[in-house]
Tab-separated table of C-alpha atoms in Angstrom:
chain	number	residue	atom	x	y	z
A	1	MET	CA	22.092	-8.582	19.443
A	2	MET	CA	20.795	-8.301	16.083
A	3	TRP	CA	18.304	-11.446	16.407
A	4	GLU	CA	16.542	-9.589	19.331
A	5	ILE	CA	16.225	-6.658	16.613
A	6	LEU	CA	15.153	-8.904	14.239
A	7	TYR	CA	12.457	-10.557	16.812
A	8	ILE	CA	10.813	-7.880	17.092
A	9	PHE	CA	10.028	-6.375	13.330
A	10	LEU	CA	8.711	-9.968	13.086
A	11	GLY	CA	6.951	-10.224	15.557
A	12	VAL	CA	5.204	-6.485	15.066
A	13	GLY	CA	4.672	-7.680	11.744
A	14	ILE	CA	3.187	-11.111	12.247
A	15	PHE	CA	0.680	-9.111	15.168
A	16	PHE	CA	-0.231	-6.850	12.793
A	17	ASN	CA	-1.270	-9.100	10.169
A	18	LEU	CA	-3.098	-11.411	12.225
A	19	LEU	CA	-5.441	-8.242	13.608
A	20	GLY	CA	-5.753	-7.377	10.271
A	21	SER	CA	-7.271	-11.301	9.588
A	22	LEU	CA	-9.287	-10.838	12.586
A	23	GLY	CA	-10.469	-7.554	11.246
A	24	LEU	CA	-11.979	-9.248	8.489
A	25	LEU	CA	-13.793	-11.292	10.212
A	26	ARG	CA	-14.814	-9.336	13.127
A	27	PHE	CA	-16.299	-5.719	10.940
A	28	PRO	CA	-19.415	-5.383	10.412
A	29	ASP	CA	-19.272	-4.255	6.288
A	30	VAL	CA	-17.132	-3.732	3.376
A	31	TYR	CA	-15.596	-0.279	3.681
A	32	THR	CA	-14.764	-1.092	7.694
A	33	ARG	CA	-13.231	-4.669	6.143
A	34	LEU	CA	-11.452	-3.274	4.089
A	35	HIS	CA	-9.829	-0.694	6.969
A	36	ALA	CA	-8.454	-3.822	8.348
A	37	GLY	CA	-7.899	-5.374	5.928
A	38	THR	CA	-5.332	-2.621	4.041
A	39	LYS	CA	-3.639	-0.684	6.739
A	40	CYS	CA	-2.783	-3.777	9.199
A	41	THR	CA	-1.490	-6.473	6.409
A	42	THR	CA	0.055	-3.067	4.541
A	43	PHE	CA	2.387	-2.168	7.854
A	44	GLY	CA	2.744	-5.565	9.062
A	45	SER	CA	4.056	-6.879	5.239
A	46	ILE	CA	6.366	-4.055	5.525
A	47	SER	CA	7.792	-4.870	8.983
A	48	ILE	CA	8.710	-8.617	7.455
A	49	CYS	CA	10.027	-7.375	4.600
A	50	LEU	CA	12.391	-4.716	6.821
A	51	ALA	CA	13.078	-7.589	8.735
A	52	VAL	CA	14.014	-9.740	5.769
A	53	ILE	CA	16.607	-6.290	4.600
A	54	GLY	CA	17.537	-6.703	7.866
A	55	TYR	CA	18.701	-10.114	8.112
A	56	GLY	CA	20.197	-9.635	4.358
A	57	LEU	CA	22.789	-6.743	5.275
A	58	TRP	CA	23.631	-8.342	8.471
A	59	LYS	CA	24.511	-11.478	6.173
A	60	TRP	CA	26.499	-9.865	3.998
A	61	TYR	CA	28.192	-7.698	6.475
A	62	GLU	CA	29.164	-10.972	7.687
A	63	GLY	CA	30.665	-11.762	4.677
A	64	ASP	CA	28.306	-13.451	2.921
A	65	LYS	CA	28.383	-11.978	-0.576
A	66	GLN	CA	24.888	-13.172	-1.814
A	67	MET	CA	22.803	-11.906	0.673
A	68	ILE	CA	22.893	-8.109	-0.467
A	69	THR	CA	20.949	-9.520	-3.244
A	70	MET	CA	18.095	-10.703	-0.391
A	71	ALA	CA	18.064	-7.535	1.175
A	72	ILE	CA	17.729	-5.294	-2.466
A	73	HIS	CA	15.029	-7.720	-4.075
A	74	SER	CA	13.499	-7.548	-0.403
A	75	PHE	CA	13.273	-4.511	-0.602
A	76	ILE	CA	11.664	-3.702	-4.382
A	77	ALA	CA	8.974	-5.894	-2.989
A	78	LEU	CA	8.672	-3.368	0.201
A	79	VAL	CA	7.786	-0.681	-2.369
A	80	ALA	CA	5.636	-2.759	-4.604
A	81	ILE	CA	3.520	-3.767	-1.641
A	82	LEU	CA	3.354	0.125	-0.680
A	83	LEU	CA	2.479	1.606	-3.971
A	84	THR	CA	-0.029	-1.281	-5.103
A	85	ASN	CA	-1.858	-1.779	-1.771
A	86	PRO	CA	-4.045	1.893	-0.839
A	87	THR	CA	-4.420	2.014	-4.932
A	88	GLY	CA	-6.252	-1.723	-4.992
A	89	ALA	CA	-8.327	-0.657	-2.062
A	90	HIS	CA	-9.624	2.207	-3.386
A	91	ALA	CA	-10.574	0.385	-6.698
A	92	ILE	CA	-12.224	-1.972	-4.226
A	93	ALA	CA	-14.053	0.628	-2.241
A	94	ARG	CA	-15.178	2.233	-5.310
A	95	ALA	CA	-16.352	-0.650	-7.231
A	96	ALA	CA	-18.490	-1.531	-4.007
A	97	HIS	CA	-19.763	1.734	-3.755
A	98	ARG	CA	-21.111	1.917	-7.643
A	99	SER	CA	-22.677	-1.752	-7.362
A	100	GLY	CA	-24.535	-0.458	-4.621
A	101	VAL	CA	-23.431	-1.454	-0.925
A	102	LYS	CA	-24.336	0.844	1.614
A	103	PRO	CA	-22.270	1.379	4.529
A	104	ALA	CA	-23.936	-0.410	7.670
A	105	LYS	CA	-24.642	1.574	10.569
A	106	ALA	CA	-23.434	4.962	8.589
A	107	VAL	CA	-24.167	8.469	10.256
A	108	VAL	CA	-23.894	10.493	7.287
A	109	ASP	CA	-23.673	9.108	3.639
A	110	ASP	CA	-22.283	12.508	1.295
A	111	LEU	CA	-21.421	10.485	-1.916
A	112	GLU	CA	-25.034	8.954	-1.977
A	113	GLU	CA	-26.508	12.522	-1.534
A	114	GLU	CA	-25.084	13.499	-4.527
A	115	LYS	CA	-25.934	10.501	-6.757
A	116	ASN	CA	-29.660	11.511	-5.818
A	117	ASP	CA	-29.584	14.826	-6.668
B	1	MET	CA	12.020	11.740	-26.865
B	2	ILE	CA	12.889	12.644	-23.686
B	3	ALA	CA	10.432	10.986	-22.435
B	4	PHE	CA	11.793	7.732	-23.754
B	5	ILE	CA	15.422	8.446	-22.128
B	6	ALA	CA	13.196	9.069	-18.920
B	7	SER	CA	11.777	5.847	-18.520
B	8	ALA	CA	14.692	3.813	-20.559
B	9	VAL	CA	17.461	4.898	-17.863
B	10	PHE	CA	14.853	4.170	-15.274
B	11	CYS	CA	14.182	0.653	-16.710
B	12	PHE	CA	18.345	-0.069	-16.492
B	13	VAL	CA	18.484	1.603	-12.721
B	14	LEU	CA	15.719	-0.647	-12.084
B	15	TRP	CA	17.636	-3.688	-13.767
B	16	LEU	CA	20.875	-2.864	-12.445
B	17	LEU	CA	19.370	-3.420	-8.585
B	18	LEU	CA	17.485	-6.435	-9.326
B	19	THR	CA	21.171	-8.313	-11.100
B	20	PHE	CA	23.388	-7.289	-8.565
B	21	ASN	CA	25.177	-10.136	-6.731
B	22	GLY	CA	27.152	-8.794	-4.458
B	23	ARG	CA	30.355	-8.899	-7.673
B	24	MET	CA	30.626	-6.052	-10.171
B	25	TRP	CA	28.382	-6.477	-13.339
B	26	GLY	CA	29.922	-8.246	-15.949
B	27	THR	CA	29.806	-6.888	-19.804
B	28	ASP	CA	27.121	-8.999	-21.020
B	29	GLU	CA	24.441	-8.353	-18.529
B	30	ILE	CA	24.942	-4.516	-18.722
B	31	ILE	CA	24.353	-5.107	-22.956
B	32	ALA	CA	20.923	-6.955	-22.364
B	33	GLY	CA	20.321	-4.523	-19.740
B	34	ILE	CA	20.059	-2.128	-22.696
B	35	VAL	CA	18.657	-3.105	-24.899
B	36	MET	CA	15.833	-5.026	-22.326
B	37	ALA	CA	15.342	-0.992	-20.606
B	38	ALA	CA	15.357	0.335	-24.572
B	39	ILE	CA	12.467	-1.657	-24.964
B	40	ALA	CA	10.585	-1.613	-21.919
B	41	GLY	CA	10.813	2.809	-22.414
B	42	PHE	CA	10.051	2.435	-25.625
B	43	ALA	CA	7.193	0.644	-24.483
B	44	ALA	CA	6.338	2.499	-21.364
B	45	ARG	CA	6.730	6.120	-22.202
B	46	LYS	CA	3.212	7.297	-22.087
B	47	ILE	CA	2.602	5.681	-19.348
B	48	PHE	CA	5.583	6.906	-17.186
B	49	VAL	CA	6.041	10.775	-18.287
B	50	LYS	CA	3.217	12.391	-18.709
B	51	ASP	CA	4.578	15.814	-17.688
B	52	PHE	CA	7.616	17.098	-16.372
B	53	LYS	CA	6.755	17.592	-12.929
B	54	LEU	CA	8.779	14.888	-11.317
B	55	ALA	CA	12.195	16.157	-12.880
B	56	ASN	CA	12.239	18.921	-9.937
B	57	PRO	CA	14.470	18.198	-7.329
B	58	LYS	CA	12.448	20.061	-5.446
B	59	ARG	CA	9.539	18.014	-5.054
B	60	TRP	CA	11.931	14.579	-4.207
B	61	ILE	CA	13.207	16.566	-1.066
B	62	PHE	CA	9.960	17.392	0.224
B	63	PHE	CA	9.050	14.105	-0.378
B	64	LEU	CA	11.785	12.519	1.567
B	65	ALA	CA	10.755	14.731	4.716
B	66	TYR	CA	7.449	13.532	3.623
B	67	LEU	CA	7.769	9.903	4.614
B	68	PRO	CA	9.090	10.324	8.197
B	69	ARG	CA	5.775	11.561	9.245
B	70	PHE	CA	3.924	9.401	6.916
B	71	PHE	CA	5.220	5.981	8.241
B	72	PHE	CA	4.800	7.617	11.900
B	73	GLU	CA	1.017	8.447	10.895
B	74	MET	CA	0.876	4.641	9.651
B	75	ALA	CA	2.422	2.833	12.483
B	76	LYS	CA	-0.454	5.199	14.734
B	77	ALA	CA	-3.087	4.427	12.227
B	78	ASN	CA	-2.364	0.471	12.871
B	79	PHE	CA	-2.840	0.737	16.664
B	80	ASP	CA	-6.052	2.847	15.705
B	81	VAL	CA	-7.712	0.236	14.201
B	82	ALA	CA	-5.783	-2.267	16.627
B	83	TYR	CA	-8.148	-0.686	19.122
B	84	ARG	CA	-11.358	-0.718	17.182
B	85	VAL	CA	-10.865	-4.594	16.107
B	86	LEU	CA	-10.890	-5.574	19.523
B	87	THR	CA	-13.570	-3.347	21.218
B	88	GLY	CA	-15.981	-3.227	17.890
B	89	ARG	CA	-16.651	0.235	18.567
B	90	ILE	CA	-17.548	2.326	15.194
B	91	ARG	CA	-19.293	5.006	14.229
B	92	PRO	CA	-18.794	4.963	10.308
B	93	GLY	CA	-19.720	7.776	7.613
B	94	ILE	CA	-18.453	8.564	4.375
B	95	VAL	CA	-17.954	12.385	4.107
B	96	LYS	CA	-16.711	14.341	0.993
B	97	ILE	CA	-13.827	16.997	1.266
B	98	SER	CA	-12.446	19.834	-0.950
B	99	PRO	CA	-8.894	20.132	-0.571
B	100	GLY	CA	-8.619	22.626	-3.567
B	101	LEU	CA	-5.924	20.945	-5.164
B	102	LYS	CA	-5.350	21.234	-8.772
B	103	THR	CA	-3.403	18.775	-10.030
B	104	ASP	CA	-3.572	14.775	-10.417
B	105	LEU	CA	-0.452	13.903	-8.995
B	106	ALA	CA	-1.254	15.887	-5.563
B	107	ILE	CA	-4.481	14.427	-5.519
B	108	THR	CA	-3.055	10.641	-5.561
B	109	VAL	CA	-0.497	11.519	-2.992
B	110	LEU	CA	-3.227	12.388	-0.604
B	111	ALA	CA	-5.704	9.675	-1.716
B	112	ASN	CA	-2.926	7.082	-1.050
B	113	SER	CA	-1.767	9.234	2.080
B	114	ILE	CA	-5.476	8.995	3.878
B	115	THR	CA	-5.955	5.304	2.844
B	116	LEU	CA	-3.217	4.349	5.091
B	117	THR	CA	-3.792	6.980	7.839
B	118	PRO	CA	-5.802	6.613	11.037
B	119	GLY	CA	-9.080	6.023	10.694
B	120	THR	CA	-9.796	7.291	7.247
B	121	LEU	CA	-10.254	5.819	3.788
B	122	SER	CA	-10.757	7.198	0.470
B	123	VAL	CA	-13.378	5.642	-1.622
B	124	ASP	CA	-14.191	7.954	-4.957
B	125	VAL	CA	-13.174	11.438	-6.601
B	126	ASP	CA	-15.046	13.607	-9.107
B	127	GLU	CA	-13.923	15.801	-11.665
B	128	GLU	CA	-13.479	18.449	-9.569
B	129	ARG	CA	-10.750	16.945	-7.795
B	130	ASN	CA	-13.105	16.322	-4.362
B	131	LEU	CA	-12.270	13.646	-1.978
B	132	TYR	CA	-15.026	11.124	-0.548
B	133	VAL	CA	-13.761	9.731	2.075
B	134	HIS	CA	-15.347	6.693	3.999
B	135	TRP	CA	-14.444	7.644	8.027
B	136	ILE	CA	-14.654	5.057	10.514
B	137	ASN	CA	-15.287	7.565	13.622
B	138	VAL	CA	-17.018	10.324	12.830
B	139	LYS	CA	-17.138	13.176	14.765
B	140	ASP	CA	-20.388	15.327	15.294
B	141	GLU	CA	-18.641	18.738	14.862
B	142	VAL	CA	-17.924	18.093	11.469
B	143	LEU	CA	-21.282	16.806	10.492
B	144	GLU	CA	-22.782	20.805	11.166
B	145	LYS	CA	-21.392	22.611	8.330
B	146	MET	CA	-21.782	21.602	4.596
B	147	PRO	CA	-18.532	21.935	2.852
B	148	ARG	CA	-16.481	20.157	5.387
B	149	GLU	CA	-13.398	20.799	6.982
B	150	CYS	CA	-10.456	19.047	5.939
B	151	ARG	CA	-8.603	19.442	9.118
B	152	PRO	CA	-10.385	17.094	11.394
B	153	ILE	CA	-10.601	14.495	8.840
B	154	CYS	CA	-6.855	14.756	7.366
B	155	SER	CA	-5.092	17.008	9.480
B	156	THR	CA	-2.045	18.925	7.413
B	157	PHE	CA	-2.037	16.020	4.510
B	158	PRO	CA	-3.281	18.479	1.925
B	159	ASP	CA	-0.590	20.918	2.336
B	160	TRP	CA	2.484	17.935	2.065
B	161	ALA	CA	0.265	17.205	-0.921
B	162	ARG	CA	0.585	20.572	-2.834
B	163	ARG	CA	3.634	21.022	-1.791
B	164	ILE	CA	4.634	17.568	-3.467
B	165	GLY	CA	2.385	17.648	-6.337
B	166	GLU	CA	1.910	21.410	-7.858
C	1	MET	CA	14.238	-24.029	14.530
C	2	ASN	CA	14.433	-20.812	12.271
C	3	PRO	CA	12.607	-17.434	13.438
C	4	PHE	CA	11.606	-17.116	9.831
C	5	MET	CA	9.725	-20.451	9.331
C	6	ILE	CA	8.096	-20.048	12.361
C	7	THR	CA	6.617	-16.284	11.718
C	8	LEU	CA	5.618	-18.128	8.087
C	9	VAL	CA	3.360	-20.321	10.107
C	10	PHE	CA	1.628	-17.290	11.539
C	11	ALA	CA	1.080	-15.658	8.487
C	12	LEU	CA	-0.515	-18.997	7.497
C	13	ILE	CA	-3.040	-19.001	10.176
C	14	ALA	CA	-3.690	-15.658	9.213
C	15	ILE	CA	-4.622	-16.705	5.208
C	16	ALA	CA	-6.640	-19.152	6.745
C	17	MET	CA	-8.604	-16.614	8.620
C	18	ALA	CA	-8.709	-14.572	5.474
C	19	MET	CA	-10.031	-17.478	3.904
C	20	VAL	CA	-12.988	-18.115	6.135
C	21	ARG	CA	-13.897	-14.520	5.082
C	22	VAL	CA	-13.615	-15.017	1.398
C	23	VAL	CA	-15.726	-18.149	1.801
C	24	LEU	CA	-18.799	-16.393	3.963
C	25	GLY	CA	-18.876	-13.102	2.424
C	26	PRO	CA	-22.632	-12.132	2.280
C	27	THR	CA	-21.851	-9.625	-1.210
C	28	ILE	CA	-18.857	-10.251	-4.018
C	29	PRO	CA	-17.036	-6.983	-2.889
C	30	ASP	CA	-16.156	-9.050	0.566
C	31	ARG	CA	-15.163	-11.683	-1.167
C	32	VAL	CA	-13.009	-9.199	-3.133
C	33	VAL	CA	-11.808	-7.865	0.084
C	34	GLY	CA	-10.538	-11.066	0.939
C	35	LEU	CA	-8.736	-12.039	-1.857
C	36	ASP	CA	-7.040	-8.551	-1.441
C	37	THR	CA	-5.966	-9.338	2.132
C	38	ILE	CA	-4.233	-12.602	1.005
C	39	ASN	CA	-2.748	-12.155	-2.236
C	40	THR	CA	-0.233	-9.209	0.714
C	41	LEU	CA	-0.723	-11.902	3.708
C	42	VAL	CA	1.304	-14.057	0.450
C	43	ILE	CA	3.635	-11.838	-0.668
C	44	ALA	CA	5.251	-11.790	3.236
C	45	GLY	CA	4.992	-15.487	3.053
C	46	MET	CA	6.804	-15.989	0.228
C	47	VAL	CA	9.549	-13.081	1.000
C	48	LEU	CA	9.722	-14.838	4.987
C	49	PHE	CA	9.935	-18.400	2.501
C	50	GLY	CA	13.022	-17.218	0.848
C	51	ALA	CA	14.515	-15.539	3.667
C	52	ALA	CA	14.252	-18.769	5.817
C	53	THR	CA	15.159	-21.028	2.790
C	54	LYS	CA	18.472	-18.257	1.990
C	55	GLU	CA	16.708	-19.185	-1.856
C	56	ILE	CA	16.416	-15.530	-3.396
C	57	ILE	CA	14.400	-16.661	-6.343
C	58	TYR	CA	11.202	-17.024	-3.679
C	59	ILE	CA	11.411	-13.301	-3.176
C	60	ASP	CA	11.816	-12.300	-7.124
C	61	VAL	CA	8.620	-14.629	-7.398
C	62	ALA	CA	7.230	-12.020	-4.819
C	63	ILE	CA	7.743	-8.845	-6.395
C	64	VAL	CA	6.298	-10.162	-9.940
C	65	TYR	CA	3.063	-11.146	-7.936
C	66	ALA	CA	2.931	-8.542	-6.154
C	67	LEU	CA	2.595	-6.726	-9.905
C	68	LEU	CA	0.644	-9.338	-11.010
C	69	SER	CA	-1.888	-9.372	-8.267
C	70	TYR	CA	-2.406	-5.829	-8.151
C	71	VAL	CA	-3.695	-5.609	-11.902
C	72	THR	CA	-5.870	-8.811	-10.858
C	73	THR	CA	-7.474	-6.689	-8.106
C	74	LEU	CA	-8.089	-3.636	-10.468
C	75	PHE	CA	-9.484	-5.499	-13.017
C	76	ILE	CA	-11.950	-7.322	-10.468
C	77	ALA	CA	-13.195	-4.038	-9.579
C	78	LYS	CA	-13.396	-2.703	-13.193
C	79	TYR	CA	-16.116	-5.476	-13.861
C	80	LEU	CA	-18.190	-4.814	-10.236
C	81	GLU	CA	-18.190	-1.466	-11.449
C	82	GLY	CA	-19.665	-2.972	-14.399
C	83	SER	CA	-17.847	-0.636	-17.022
C	84	LYS	CA	-16.542	-2.177	-20.142
C	85	LEU	CA	-12.273	-3.581	-19.746
């Protein structure tokens, strides 16, 4: 029973990670690639970390004292991913716009108009 | 002084979490942790503690209440991106929104939230705390008015950011 | 076979696909996006490898790698903007 729950988390995680990489290949410009590369890999990696936390807690409950450490450390890795990933995405998006990359096929660009005024 | 104690306590709790291995901590671990936390807390006191807003427990309760909503929106965002990756149907654009938030903490919460939620990615922020958002599926009714409406772009996130950060 | 190992193989495939974007990427920000994605996938892969071999040290390495790769991304972004570090 426990394994099936872990399979679901691992499956969701790896599905979205693969989808993020696929989006990175398919989308036309930097900003849309950031959508795929940030949202999907963050969610996928968090799901994988949750699976490892569940595995650690389960083995700890069955009597392996070391495994609580694995659960706690995976939780800290999860928090690190959740805090650092969106901030890194802002930095890249801002740097891309300031170094002159235009959004492809854009219907509106308020930031560009702001700079030209 | 209060800033130093707060960041040292934070570092010490993190040390206790990282060194826990199923038994109680030994005395040597505790002593090493106190020394390390004092050094790290002294070095980081001006970065960790800028003002004392986070000491208010009301903000933490709002933050915890916000988490389930946030994770739900994040799951929705992933299915949205999955749909766009597989069909290739995009209509991108960068729009400016003025959420009217007053503090840096609030605008940070809002920017991180809209990066991880459906169809939006924050690109830049200016001095008046207006956000520039890359939107993957621009709707026509938003383009007509010039101060753009927040509601169709980031739903109720500015209200949550205001409760947490102001 | 250990299910964590199987997931790790798929994570490596995802890393290889992101690597194609790093090699192809027409502009430098494209390559940085690819690198950022690879960083996140490597963190997930390290956590998986630690769970598969029951070695906690790999998860510690993943935490440090997450924080260091974040700093690296910020510095590359600053460099692309053209401002002083």
